[in-house]
PDB file of C-alpha atoms in Angstrom:
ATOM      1  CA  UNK A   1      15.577  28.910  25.583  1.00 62.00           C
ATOM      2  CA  UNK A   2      16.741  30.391  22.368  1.00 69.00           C
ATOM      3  CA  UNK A   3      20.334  28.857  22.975  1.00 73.00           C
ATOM      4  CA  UNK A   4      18.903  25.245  23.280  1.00 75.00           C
ATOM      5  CA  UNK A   5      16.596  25.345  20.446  1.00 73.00           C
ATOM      6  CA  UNK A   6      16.961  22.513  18.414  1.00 76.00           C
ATOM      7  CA  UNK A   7      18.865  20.118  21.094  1.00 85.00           C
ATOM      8  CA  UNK A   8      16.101  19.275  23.032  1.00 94.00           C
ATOM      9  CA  UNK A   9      13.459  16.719  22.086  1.00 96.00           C
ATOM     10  CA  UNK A  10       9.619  16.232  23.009  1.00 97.00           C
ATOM     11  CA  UNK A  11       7.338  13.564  22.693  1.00 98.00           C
ATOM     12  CA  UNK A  12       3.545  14.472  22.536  1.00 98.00           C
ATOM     13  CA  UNK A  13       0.562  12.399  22.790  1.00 98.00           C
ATOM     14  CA  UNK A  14      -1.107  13.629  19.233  1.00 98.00           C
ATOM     15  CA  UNK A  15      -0.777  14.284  15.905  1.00 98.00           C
ATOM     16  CA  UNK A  16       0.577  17.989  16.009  1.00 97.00           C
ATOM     17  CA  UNK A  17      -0.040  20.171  15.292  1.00 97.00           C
ATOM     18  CA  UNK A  18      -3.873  18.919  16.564  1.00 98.00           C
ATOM     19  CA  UNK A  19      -3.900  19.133  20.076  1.00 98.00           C
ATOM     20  CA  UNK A  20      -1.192  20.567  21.614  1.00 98.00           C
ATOM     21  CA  UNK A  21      -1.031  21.454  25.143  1.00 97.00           C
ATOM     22  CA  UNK A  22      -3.439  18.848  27.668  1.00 97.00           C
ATOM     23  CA  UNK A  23      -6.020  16.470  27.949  1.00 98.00           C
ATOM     24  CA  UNK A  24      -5.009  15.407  24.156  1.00 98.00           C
ATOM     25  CA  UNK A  25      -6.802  12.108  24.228  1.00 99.00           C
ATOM     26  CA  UNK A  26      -9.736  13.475  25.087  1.00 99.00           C
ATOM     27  CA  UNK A  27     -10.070  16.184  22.795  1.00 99.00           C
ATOM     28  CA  UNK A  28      -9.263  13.721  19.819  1.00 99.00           C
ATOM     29  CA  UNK A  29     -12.241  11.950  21.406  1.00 99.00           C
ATOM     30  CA  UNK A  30     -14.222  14.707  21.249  1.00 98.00           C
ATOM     31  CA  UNK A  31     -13.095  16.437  18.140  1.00 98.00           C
ATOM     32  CA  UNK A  32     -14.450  12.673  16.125  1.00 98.00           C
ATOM     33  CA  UNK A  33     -11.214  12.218  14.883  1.00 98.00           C
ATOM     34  CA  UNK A  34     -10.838   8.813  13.413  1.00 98.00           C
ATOM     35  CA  UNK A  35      -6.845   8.776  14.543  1.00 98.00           C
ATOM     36  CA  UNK A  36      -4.570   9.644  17.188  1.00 98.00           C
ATOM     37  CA  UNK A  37      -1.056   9.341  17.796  1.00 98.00           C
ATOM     38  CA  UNK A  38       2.081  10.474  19.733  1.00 98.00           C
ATOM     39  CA  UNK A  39       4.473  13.054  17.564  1.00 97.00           C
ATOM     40  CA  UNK A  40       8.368  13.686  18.224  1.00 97.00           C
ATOM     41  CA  UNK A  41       9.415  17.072  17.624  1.00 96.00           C
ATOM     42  CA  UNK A  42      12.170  19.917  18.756  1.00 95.00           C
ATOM     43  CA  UNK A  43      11.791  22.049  21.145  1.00 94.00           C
ATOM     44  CA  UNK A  44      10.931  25.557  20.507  1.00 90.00           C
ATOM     45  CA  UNK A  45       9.953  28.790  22.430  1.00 88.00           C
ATOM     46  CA  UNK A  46       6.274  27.941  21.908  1.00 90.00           C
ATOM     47  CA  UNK A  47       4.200  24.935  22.917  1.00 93.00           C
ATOM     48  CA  UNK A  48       4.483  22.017  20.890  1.00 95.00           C
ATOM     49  CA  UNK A  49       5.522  24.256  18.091  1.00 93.00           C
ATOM     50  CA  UNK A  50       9.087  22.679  17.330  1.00 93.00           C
ATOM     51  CA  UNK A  51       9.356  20.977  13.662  1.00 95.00           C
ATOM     52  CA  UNK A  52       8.176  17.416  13.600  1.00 95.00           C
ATOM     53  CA  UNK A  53      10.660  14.532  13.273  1.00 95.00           C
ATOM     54  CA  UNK A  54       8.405  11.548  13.711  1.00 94.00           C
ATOM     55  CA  UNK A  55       5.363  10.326  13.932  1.00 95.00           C
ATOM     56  CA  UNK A  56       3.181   7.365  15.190  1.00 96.00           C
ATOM     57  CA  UNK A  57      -0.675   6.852  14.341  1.00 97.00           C
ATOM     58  CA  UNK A  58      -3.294   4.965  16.393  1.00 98.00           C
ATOM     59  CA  UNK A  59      -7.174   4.420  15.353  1.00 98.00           C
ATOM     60  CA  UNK A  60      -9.406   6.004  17.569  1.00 98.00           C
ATOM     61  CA  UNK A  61     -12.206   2.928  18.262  1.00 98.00           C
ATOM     62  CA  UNK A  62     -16.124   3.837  18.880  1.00 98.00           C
ATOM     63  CA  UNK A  63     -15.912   2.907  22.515  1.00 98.00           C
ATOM     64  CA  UNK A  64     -12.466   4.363  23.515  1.00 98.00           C
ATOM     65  CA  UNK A  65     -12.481   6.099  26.644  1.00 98.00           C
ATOM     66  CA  UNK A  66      -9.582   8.941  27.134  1.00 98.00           C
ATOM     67  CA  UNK A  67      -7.812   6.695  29.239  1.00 99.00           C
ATOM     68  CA  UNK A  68      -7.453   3.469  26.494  1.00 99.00           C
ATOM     69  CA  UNK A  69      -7.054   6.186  24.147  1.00 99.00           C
ATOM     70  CA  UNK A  70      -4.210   7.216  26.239  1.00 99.00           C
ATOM     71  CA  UNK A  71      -2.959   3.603  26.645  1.00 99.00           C
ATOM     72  CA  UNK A  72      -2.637   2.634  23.260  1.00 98.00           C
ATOM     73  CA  UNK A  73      -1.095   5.610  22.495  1.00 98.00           C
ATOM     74  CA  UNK A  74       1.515   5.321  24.653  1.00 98.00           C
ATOM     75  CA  UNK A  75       2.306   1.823  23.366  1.00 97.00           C
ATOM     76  CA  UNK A  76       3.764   3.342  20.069  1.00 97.00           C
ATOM     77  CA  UNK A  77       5.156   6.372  22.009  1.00 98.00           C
ATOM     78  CA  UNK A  78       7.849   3.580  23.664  1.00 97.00           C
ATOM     79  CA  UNK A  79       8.708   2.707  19.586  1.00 96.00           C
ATOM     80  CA  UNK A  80       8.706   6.521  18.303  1.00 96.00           C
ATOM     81  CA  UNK A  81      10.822   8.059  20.905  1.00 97.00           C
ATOM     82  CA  UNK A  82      13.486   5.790  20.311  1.00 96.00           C
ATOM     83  CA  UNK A  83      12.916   5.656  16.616  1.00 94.00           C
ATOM     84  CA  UNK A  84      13.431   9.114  16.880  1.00 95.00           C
ATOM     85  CA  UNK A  85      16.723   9.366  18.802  1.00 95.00           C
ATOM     86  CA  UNK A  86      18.340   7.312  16.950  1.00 94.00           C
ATOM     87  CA  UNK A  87      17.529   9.432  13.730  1.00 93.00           C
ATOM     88  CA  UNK A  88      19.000  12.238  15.662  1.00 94.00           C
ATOM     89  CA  UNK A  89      22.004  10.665  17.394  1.00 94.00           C
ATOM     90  CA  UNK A  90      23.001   9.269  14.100  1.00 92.00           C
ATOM     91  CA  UNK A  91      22.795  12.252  12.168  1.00 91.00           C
ATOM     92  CA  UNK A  92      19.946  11.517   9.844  1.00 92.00           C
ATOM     93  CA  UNK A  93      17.661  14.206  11.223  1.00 92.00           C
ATOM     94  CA  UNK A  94      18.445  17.885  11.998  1.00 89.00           C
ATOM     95  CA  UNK A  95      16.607  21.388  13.083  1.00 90.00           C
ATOM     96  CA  UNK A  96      18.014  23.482  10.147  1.00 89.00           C
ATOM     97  CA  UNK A  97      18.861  27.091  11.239  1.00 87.00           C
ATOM     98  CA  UNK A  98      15.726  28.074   9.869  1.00 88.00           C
ATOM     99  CA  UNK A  99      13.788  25.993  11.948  1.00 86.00           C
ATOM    100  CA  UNK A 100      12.812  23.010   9.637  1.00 88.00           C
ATOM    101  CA  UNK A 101      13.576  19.688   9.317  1.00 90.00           C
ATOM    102  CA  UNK A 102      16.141  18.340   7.313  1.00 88.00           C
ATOM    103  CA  UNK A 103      16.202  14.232   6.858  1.00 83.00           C
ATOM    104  CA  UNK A 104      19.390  13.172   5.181  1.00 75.00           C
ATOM    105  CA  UNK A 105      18.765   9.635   3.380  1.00 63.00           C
ATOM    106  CA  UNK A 106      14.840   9.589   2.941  1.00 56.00           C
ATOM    107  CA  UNK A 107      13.480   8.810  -0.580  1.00 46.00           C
ATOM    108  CA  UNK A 108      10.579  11.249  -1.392  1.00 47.00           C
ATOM    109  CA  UNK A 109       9.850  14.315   0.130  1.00 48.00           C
ATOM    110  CA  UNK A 110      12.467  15.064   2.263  1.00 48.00           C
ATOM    111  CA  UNK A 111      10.306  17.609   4.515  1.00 48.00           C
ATOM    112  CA  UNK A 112       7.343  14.843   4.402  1.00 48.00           C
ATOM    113  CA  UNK A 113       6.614  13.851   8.623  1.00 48.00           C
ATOM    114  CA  UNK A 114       8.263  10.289   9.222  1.00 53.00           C
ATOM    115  CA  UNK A 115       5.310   7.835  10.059  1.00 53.00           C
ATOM    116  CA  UNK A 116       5.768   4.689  11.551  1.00 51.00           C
ATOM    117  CA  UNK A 117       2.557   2.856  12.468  1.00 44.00           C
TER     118      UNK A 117
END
């Protein structure tokens, strides 16, 4: 795994670091979190633990069930990933050696989480 740290690229149905691992949508729900999302993010040895390189945010509605939870979700998932891959394919965003993100172009905070709602 070590060797293909930082080639390899995830896409998980929260905000990580909240909620790694399964039944995401659910836990959100159950947590009373307001928002949920889908995050893009490097590999790493450890679950959902790579550094973030995007992110998308849903609101969670008073009658959302994990399963429209899970549908809107996945609605901005099919804009992030690509979003993402692009950022990476064009150079823009790399896994440092150190295992952070670097973001080549951004105004601001150049470690701040990319957000695209």
């Amino acid at each position: 795994m070590r060797r293909l740290t930082g080639r390899i690229l995830n896409i998980h149905p929260s905000l990580l670091p909240l909620f790694p691992g399964l039944h995401t949508h659910q836990r959100a729900i159950d947590a009373g979190m307001r928002v949920s999302g889908c995050t893009v993010h490097y590999v790493t040895a450890g679950m959902d633990e790579g550094p973030v390189i995007a992110q998308s945010v849903v609101p969670i509605l008073p009658d959302d069930t994990e399963d429209s939870l899970a549908a809107r979700v996945l609605t901005v998932e099919h804009r992030t990933y690509p979003l993402a891959l692009k950022l990476v394919a064009e150079g823009k965003v790399h896994m440092r050696t150190d295992g952070t993100v670097e973001r080549a172009g951004f105004f601001g905070d150049p470690s701040a989480t990319l957000v695209s709602a």
